[in-house]
Coordinates of N, CA, C and O in Angstrom, one line a residue:
S1 N 2.1 -91.3 -3.1 CA 1.5 -90.5 -3.7 C 2.4 -88.8 -4.1 O 2.5 -88.1 -5.1
S2 N 3.6 -89.1 -3.3 CA 4.5 -88.3 -3.7 C 4.9 -88.7 -4.7 O 5.7 -87.1 -5.7
S3 N 5.7 -89.5 -5.3 CA 6.0 -90.0 -7.1 C 5.3 -89.3 -7.7 O 5.5 -89.0 -9.1
S4 N 4.0 -89.4 -7.5 CA 3.3 -89.1 -9.0 C 3.3 -87.4 -9.1 O 3.1 -87.1 -10.0
S5 N 3.8 -87.2 -7.9 CA 3.5 -85.2 -8.0 C 4.7 -85.1 -8.5 O 4.5 -83.6 -9.5
S6 N 6.0 -85.2 -8.3 CA 7.4 -85.2 -8.6 C 7.0 -85.9 -10.4 O 7.9 -85.0 -11.6
S7 N 6.1 -86.8 -10.9 CA 6.5 -86.9 -12.6 C 5.5 -86.0 -13.4 O 5.3 -85.9 -14.2
S8 N 4.5 -85.7 -12.9 CA 3.7 -84.7 -13.2 C 4.1 -83.0 -13.8 O 4.8 -82.6 -13.6
P9 N 4.2 -82.4 -15.1 CA 4.4 -81.2 -16.0 C 4.3 -80.3 -15.3 O 3.1 -79.9 -14.2
P10 N 5.2 -79.3 -15.1 CA 5.0 -78.4 -14.3 C 4.1 -77.8 -14.7 O 3.4 -77.7 -15.9
P11 N 3.0 -76.3 -14.5 CA 1.5 -75.7 -14.4 C 2.8 -74.9 -15.6 O 3.5 -74.6 -15.8
P12 N 1.6 -74.5 -16.8 CA 1.7 -73.4 -17.7 C 1.9 -72.0 -17.7 O 1.2 -72.0 -16.3
P13 N 2.9 -71.3 -17.9 CA 2.7 -70.1 -17.9 C 1.5 -69.4 -17.4 O 1.0 -69.6 -18.7
P14 N 1.5 -68.4 -16.4 CA 0.4 -67.5 -16.4 C 0.1 -66.9 -18.5 O 1.1 -66.5 -18.8
S15 N -1.3 -66.7 -18.6 CA -1.1 -65.7 -19.9 C -1.1 -64.1 -20.2 O -1.6 -63.8 -18.6
P16 N -0.7 -63.9 -20.8 CA -0.3 -62.6 -20.6 C -1.5 -62.0 -20.8 O -3.1 -62.0 -21.3
P17 N -1.7 -60.8 -19.7 CA -3.6 -60.1 -19.5 C -3.6 -59.3 -20.9 O -2.8 -59.3 -22.2
P18 N -5.5 -59.1 -20.7 CA -5.6 -59.2 -22.4 C -5.3 -57.1 -22.3 O -5.0 -56.7 -22.2
P19 N -5.3 -57.0 -24.3 CA -5.2 -56.1 -24.0 C -5.8 -55.1 -23.4 O -7.5 -55.2 -24.2
P20 N -5.8 -53.8 -23.2 CA -6.8 -52.8 -22.5 C -7.9 -52.4 -23.8 O -7.7 -51.9 -24.4
P21 N -9.1 -52.4 -22.6 CA -9.9 -52.2 -24.0 C -9.8 -50.6 -24.4 O -9.7 -49.5 -23.4
V22 N -11.2 -49.6 -25.1 CA -10.3 -48.7 -25.5 C -11.0 -47.9 -24.5 O -12.3 -47.9 -24.2
G23 N -11.2 -46.8 -23.7 CA -10.9 -45.2 -22.8 C -10.5 -46.1 -21.5 O -10.9 -45.7 -20.6
S24 N -9.7 -47.7 -21.3 CA -9.1 -47.6 -20.2 C -8.0 -46.6 -19.8 O -8.2 -46.6 -18.1
E25 N -7.5 -46.3 -20.9 CA -6.8 -45.2 -20.3 C -6.9 -44.2 -19.5 O -6.7 -43.7 -18.3
E26 N -8.5 -43.7 -19.8 CA -8.7 -42.2 -18.9 C -9.1 -43.0 -17.3 O -9.0 -42.5 -16.2
K27 N -9.9 -44.0 -17.5 CA -10.1 -44.9 -16.3 C -8.9 -44.7 -15.2 O -9.3 -44.9 -14.3
E28 N -8.0 -45.3 -16.1 CA -6.5 -45.5 -15.0 C -6.4 -44.1 -14.5 O -5.8 -44.1 -13.5
K29 N -5.8 -43.0 -15.7 CA -6.1 -41.5 -15.1 C -6.7 -41.1 -13.7 O -6.5 -40.7 -13.6
E30 N -8.2 -41.1 -14.2 CA -9.1 -41.3 -13.4 C -8.4 -42.0 -12.2 O -9.0 -41.4 -10.6
G31 N -8.1 -43.6 -12.0 CA -7.8 -44.1 -11.0 C -6.6 -43.4 -10.5 O -6.2 -43.6 -8.7
S32 N -5.5 -43.4 -11.0 CA -4.2 -42.8 -10.4 C -4.8 -41.2 -9.4 O -4.2 -40.8 -8.8
N33 N -5.9 -40.7 -10.5 CA -6.4 -39.0 -9.8 C -6.5 -39.0 -8.9 O -6.1 -38.6 -7.3
S34 N -7.3 -40.0 -8.0 CA -8.7 -40.4 -7.1 C -7.3 -40.7 -6.1 O -7.4 -40.2 -5.0
R35 N -6.2 -41.6 -6.2 CA -5.1 -41.9 -5.4 C -4.1 -40.9 -5.1 O -4.1 -40.4 -4.0
F36 N -4.1 -40.4 -5.9 CA -3.2 -38.8 -5.5 C -4.4 -37.8 -4.9 O -3.5 -37.1 -3.4
S37 N -5.0 -37.7 -5.3 CA -6.2 -36.7 -4.5 C -6.2 -37.0 -3.3 O -6.9 -36.8 -1.8
V38 N -6.2 -38.6 -3.0 CA -6.7 -39.5 -1.4 C -5.1 -39.1 -0.7 O -5.0 -38.9 0.5
R39 N -4.7 -39.1 -1.3 CA -2.8 -39.1 -0.8 C -2.9 -37.2 -0.5 O -1.8 -36.9 0.6
K40 N -3.1 -36.9 -1.4 CA -3.0 -35.6 -1.3 C -3.9 -35.1 0.5 O -3.3 -33.8 0.9
S41 N -5.5 -35.0 0.6 CA -5.9 -34.9 1.2 C -5.7 -35.4 2.7 O -5.4 -34.9 3.5
K42 N -5.0 -37.0 2.7 CA -3.8 -37.2 4.0 C -2.6 -36.1 4.2 O -2.7 -36.0 5.4
V43 N -2.2 -35.5 3.2 CA -1.2 -35.0 3.8 C -1.3 -33.5 4.3 O -1.1 -32.9 5.3
R44 N -2.6 -33.0 3.5 CA -3.2 -32.1 4.3 C -4.2 -32.4 5.5 O -3.5 -31.2 6.2
E45 N -4.2 -33.6 5.8 CA -4.9 -33.6 7.5 C -3.8 -33.4 8.3 O -3.7 -33.3 9.7
L46 N -2.6 -34.6 7.7 CA -1.9 -34.8 8.5 C -1.4 -33.0 8.5 O -0.6 -32.8 9.7
Q47 N -1.3 -32.5 8.2 CA -0.8 -30.5 8.1 C -1.7 -29.7 8.8 O -0.9 -29.3 9.9
E48 N -2.5 -30.8 9.4 CA -3.5 -29.8 9.5 C -3.6 -29.9 11.6 O -3.1 -29.9 12.1
L49 N -2.5 -31.0 11.4 CA -3.0 -32.2 12.8 C -1.6 -31.4 13.5 O -2.0 -30.7 14.6
R50 N -0.7 -31.7 12.3 CA 1.0 -31.1 12.9 C 0.8 -29.5 13.7 O 1.0 -28.8 14.8
S51 N -0.4 -28.4 12.8 CA -0.9 -27.5 13.1 C -1.3 -27.2 14.1 O -1.0 -26.4 15.1
S52 N -2.3 -28.2 14.5 CA -2.8 -28.5 15.8 C -2.1 -28.9 16.7 O -2.5 -27.9 17.6
L53 N -1.5 -29.2 16.1 CA -0.3 -29.9 17.6 C 0.9 -28.4 18.0 O 0.5 -28.5 19.5
R54 N 1.1 -28.0 17.0 CA 1.8 -26.9 17.2 C 1.0 -26.0 18.2 O 1.8 -25.7 19.1
E55 N -0.5 -25.5 18.1 CA -1.0 -25.0 18.9 C -1.1 -24.7 19.7 O -1.4 -24.6 21.1
K56 N -1.5 -26.3 20.1 CA -1.8 -26.9 21.8 C -0.2 -26.7 22.5 O -0.5 -26.7 23.4
E57 N 0.5 -27.6 22.1 CA 2.1 -27.2 22.2 C 2.4 -25.5 23.0 O 3.1 -25.3 23.8
F58 N 2.3 -25.1 21.9 CA 2.6 -23.1 22.5 C 1.5 -23.0 23.5 O 2.2 -22.7 24.5
A59 N 0.3 -23.5 23.7 CA -1.2 -23.0 24.5 C -0.1 -23.9 25.7 O -0.2 -23.0 27.0
L60 N 0.2 -25.2 26.1 CA 0.9 -25.7 27.6 C 1.8 -25.0 27.8 O 2.0 -24.9 28.3
L61 N 3.0 -24.6 26.8 CA 4.0 -24.4 27.5 C 3.4 -22.2 27.7 O 4.2 -22.2 28.8
Q62 N 2.7 -21.5 27.3 CA 2.0 -20.7 28.2 C 1.5 -21.3 29.1 O 2.0 -20.2 30.8
K63 N 0.7 -21.9 29.1 CA 0.6 -22.7 30.5 C 1.6 -22.9 31.9 O 1.3 -22.4 32.9
Q64 N 2.4 -23.2 31.4 CA 3.4 -24.3 32.3 C 4.2 -22.6 32.9 O 4.9 -22.8 33.8
Q65 N 4.8 -21.8 31.5 CA 4.9 -21.1 32.4 C 3.9 -19.8 33.3 O 5.1 -19.3 34.0
E66 N 3.2 -19.9 32.9 CA 2.4 -18.9 33.8 C 2.3 -19.7 35.3 O 2.6 -19.1 36.3
L67 N 1.8 -21.1 35.2 CA 2.1 -21.6 36.8 C 3.4 -21.5 37.3 O 3.3 -21.3 38.0
E68 N 4.7 -21.6 36.2 CA 5.7 -20.9 37.1 C 6.0 -19.6 37.6 O 5.9 -19.5 38.9
E69 N 5.3 -18.9 36.8 CA 5.1 -17.4 37.0 C 4.4 -17.4 38.8 O 5.0 -17.1 39.6
K70 N 3.6 -18.1 39.3 CA 3.0 -18.1 39.9 C 3.6 -18.8 41.3 O 3.5 -18.4 42.5
E71 N 4.1 -20.4 41.1 CA 4.6 -20.6 41.8 C 5.5 -19.6 42.2 O 6.2 -19.9 44.1
Q72 N 6.7 -18.8 41.7 CA 7.5 -18.0 42.3 C 6.8 -16.8 42.9 O 7.5 -16.6 44.2
T73 N 5.5 -16.6 42.4 CA 5.0 -15.4 43.4 C 4.9 -16.2 44.8 O 4.7 -15.5 45.7
M74 N 3.9 -16.8 44.6 CA 3.9 -18.0 46.0 C 5.4 -17.9 46.7 O 5.0 -17.6 48.4
I75 N 6.1 -18.6 46.8 CA 7.4 -18.7 47.2 C 7.6 -17.5 47.8 O 8.0 -17.4 49.2
V76 N 7.9 -16.5 46.9 CA 8.4 -15.1 47.4 C 6.9 -14.6 48.5 O 7.4 -14.0 49.9
L77 N 5.8 -14.8 48.3 CA 4.8 -14.8 49.3 C 4.9 -15.1 51.1 O 4.4 -15.3 51.4
Q78 N 5.5 -16.3 50.6 CA 5.7 -17.5 51.6 C 6.6 -16.9 52.4 O 6.7 -16.9 53.6
E79 N 7.6 -16.4 51.6 CA 9.2 -16.2 52.6 C 8.6 -14.5 52.9 O 8.9 -14.6 54.3
Q80 N 7.5 -13.9 52.4 CA 7.1 -12.8 53.0 C 6.6 -12.7 54.6 O 6.6 -11.9 55.0
L81 N 5.6 -13.8 54.6 CA 4.7 -14.1 55.6 C 5.8 -14.6 56.9 O 5.4 -14.1 57.6
S82 N 7.1 -15.7 56.3 CA 8.3 -15.6 57.2 C 8.4 -14.7 58.0 O 8.4 -15.0 59.3
L83 N 8.6 -13.9 57.4 CA 9.0 -12.4 57.6 C 8.4 -11.4 58.4 O 9.0 -11.3 59.5
E84 N 7.4 -11.5 58.0 CA 5.9 -10.6 58.8 C 5.4 -11.6 60.1 O 5.9 -10.9 61.6
K85 N 6.6 -12.6 60.6 CA 5.3 -13.4 61.3 C 7.3 -13.4 62.2 O 6.5 -13.0 63.3
K86 N 8.3 -13.5 61.7 CA 9.3 -13.6 62.9 C 9.3 -11.4 63.3 O 9.8 -11.3 64.5
L87 N 9.0 -10.6 62.6 CA 8.7 -9.7 62.6 C 7.5 -9.2 64.0 O 8.3 -8.6 64.6
R88 N 7.0 -9.5 63.5 CA 5.7 -9.3 64.7 C 6.0 -10.5 66.2 O 5.8 -9.7 67.5
D89 N 7.2 -11.9 65.7 CA 7.3 -12.0 67.2 C 8.5 -11.5 68.1 O 8.3 -10.5 69.1
I90 N 9.5 -10.6 67.4 CA 9.6 -9.6 67.6 C 9.6 -8.1 68.4 O 9.8 -7.7 69.6
L91 N 7.9 -7.4 67.9 CA 7.6 -6.9 68.1 C 6.9 -6.6 69.4 O 6.8 -5.8 70.7
I92 N 6.0 -8.8 69.7 CA 5.3 -8.5 70.3 C 6.9 -8.4 72.1 O 6.6 -8.0 73.2
E93 N 7.7 -9.2 71.4 CA 9.3 -9.4 72.5 C 9.4 -7.9 73.1 O 9.4 -7.6 73.8
E94 N 9.7 -7.0 72.0 CA 9.9 -5.6 72.3 C 8.8 -5.1 73.0 O 9.2 -4.0 74.3
K95 N 7.5 -4.9 72.6 CA 6.4 -4.2 73.3 C 6.5 -5.1 74.9 O 6.3 -4.4 76.0
E96 N 6.5 -6.4 75.3 CA 6.4 -7.0 76.4 C 8.1 -6.2 77.4 O 7.3 -6.1 78.5
K97 N 9.2 -6.7 77.2 CA 10.1 -5.1 77.8 C 10.2 -4.3 77.8 O 10.2 -3.6 78.9
A98 N 9.2 -3.2 76.8 CA 9.3 -1.7 77.4 C 7.9 -2.5 78.5 O 8.0 -1.3 79.2
I99 N 7.0 -2.1 78.6 CA 5.6 -2.9 79.5 C 6.4 -3.2 81.3 O 6.8 -2.2 82.1
E100 N 8.0 -4.5 81.0 CA 7.9 -4.4 82.2 C 9.0 -3.5 82.7 O 8.8 -2.8 83.4
E101 N 9.7 -3.2 81.7 CA 10.6 -1.5 82.3 C 9.4 -0.8 82.7 O 10.2 0.4 83.9
A102 N 8.1 0.2 82.1 CA 7.7 1.2 82.4 C 7.6 0.4 83.6 O 7.1 1.3 84.6
K103 N 6.7 -1.0 83.7 CA 6.5 -1.4 85.6 C 7.4 -1.1 86.3 O 7.8 0.0 87.5
L104 N 8.7 -1.4 86.3 CA 9.7 -1.4 87.4 C 10.1 0.3 87.2 O 10.9 0.9 88.4
A105 N 9.8 1.4 86.3 CA 10.1 2.4 86.1 C 9.1 3.2 87.1 O 9.4 4.1 88.1
A106 N 8.3 2.7 87.0 CA 6.9 2.8 87.7 C 7.0 2.8 89.3 O 6.9 3.7 90.6
G107 N 7.8 1.7 89.5 CA 7.4 1.1 90.4 C 8.9 1.7 91.7 O 9.1 2.3 93.1
L108 N 9.9 2.0 90.8 CA 10.6 2.6 91.4 C 10.2 4.3 91.9 O 10.9 4.8 92.5
C109 N 9.5 4.7 90.4 CA 9.3 6.1 90.5 C 8.5 5.8 92.4 O 8.3 7.2 92.9
S110 N 7.7 5.4 92.1 CA 7.0 5.3 93.8 C 7.4 5.4 94.5 O 6.8 5.4 95.7
Q111 N 8.4 4.4 94.8 CA 8.7 4.3 95.6 C 10.1 5.0 95.6 O 10.5 5.4 97.4
G112 N 10.5 6.0 95.0 CA 11.1 6.7 94.8 C 10.3 8.2 95.6 O 11.1 9.4 97.0
G113 N 9.3 8.6 95.7 CA 8.5 9.1 96.4 C 8.4 9.1 98.0 O 8.4 9.7 99.0
M114 N 8.4 7.5 97.8 CA 8.4 7.7 99.3 C 9.1 7.9 100.4 O 9.3 8.0 102.1
M115 N 10.5 7.9 99.5 CA 11.5 8.1 100.4 C 11.8 9.9 100.8 O 11.3 10.5 100.3
P116 N 12.4 9.7 102.5 CA 12.5 11.4 102.7 C 13.1 12.1 102.9 O 14.4 11.8 101.2

């Protein structure tokens, strides 16, 4: 079967397209206009998407900045709380020392009154 295909003549070249009928130029223009308008609407849609993305990115950056500021505030408040706890412990210690000293002084004064 391969020998018969090699002996067959090549297919004839395709015939040229028929001449366009009258009024087809207008249809071609309409087709290109509709393709142009589709492209234009897609470009517009892309521009709107980009604009929307820029707005969302800006909003996200603002939120991120707010979160960072709140985080910094929390860090400062935690440090302040830690310092206040240390100060409270120091004050309690000082108060206990003062009470002990007062007891000792009172004891010495009462003993001093017993001396001749």
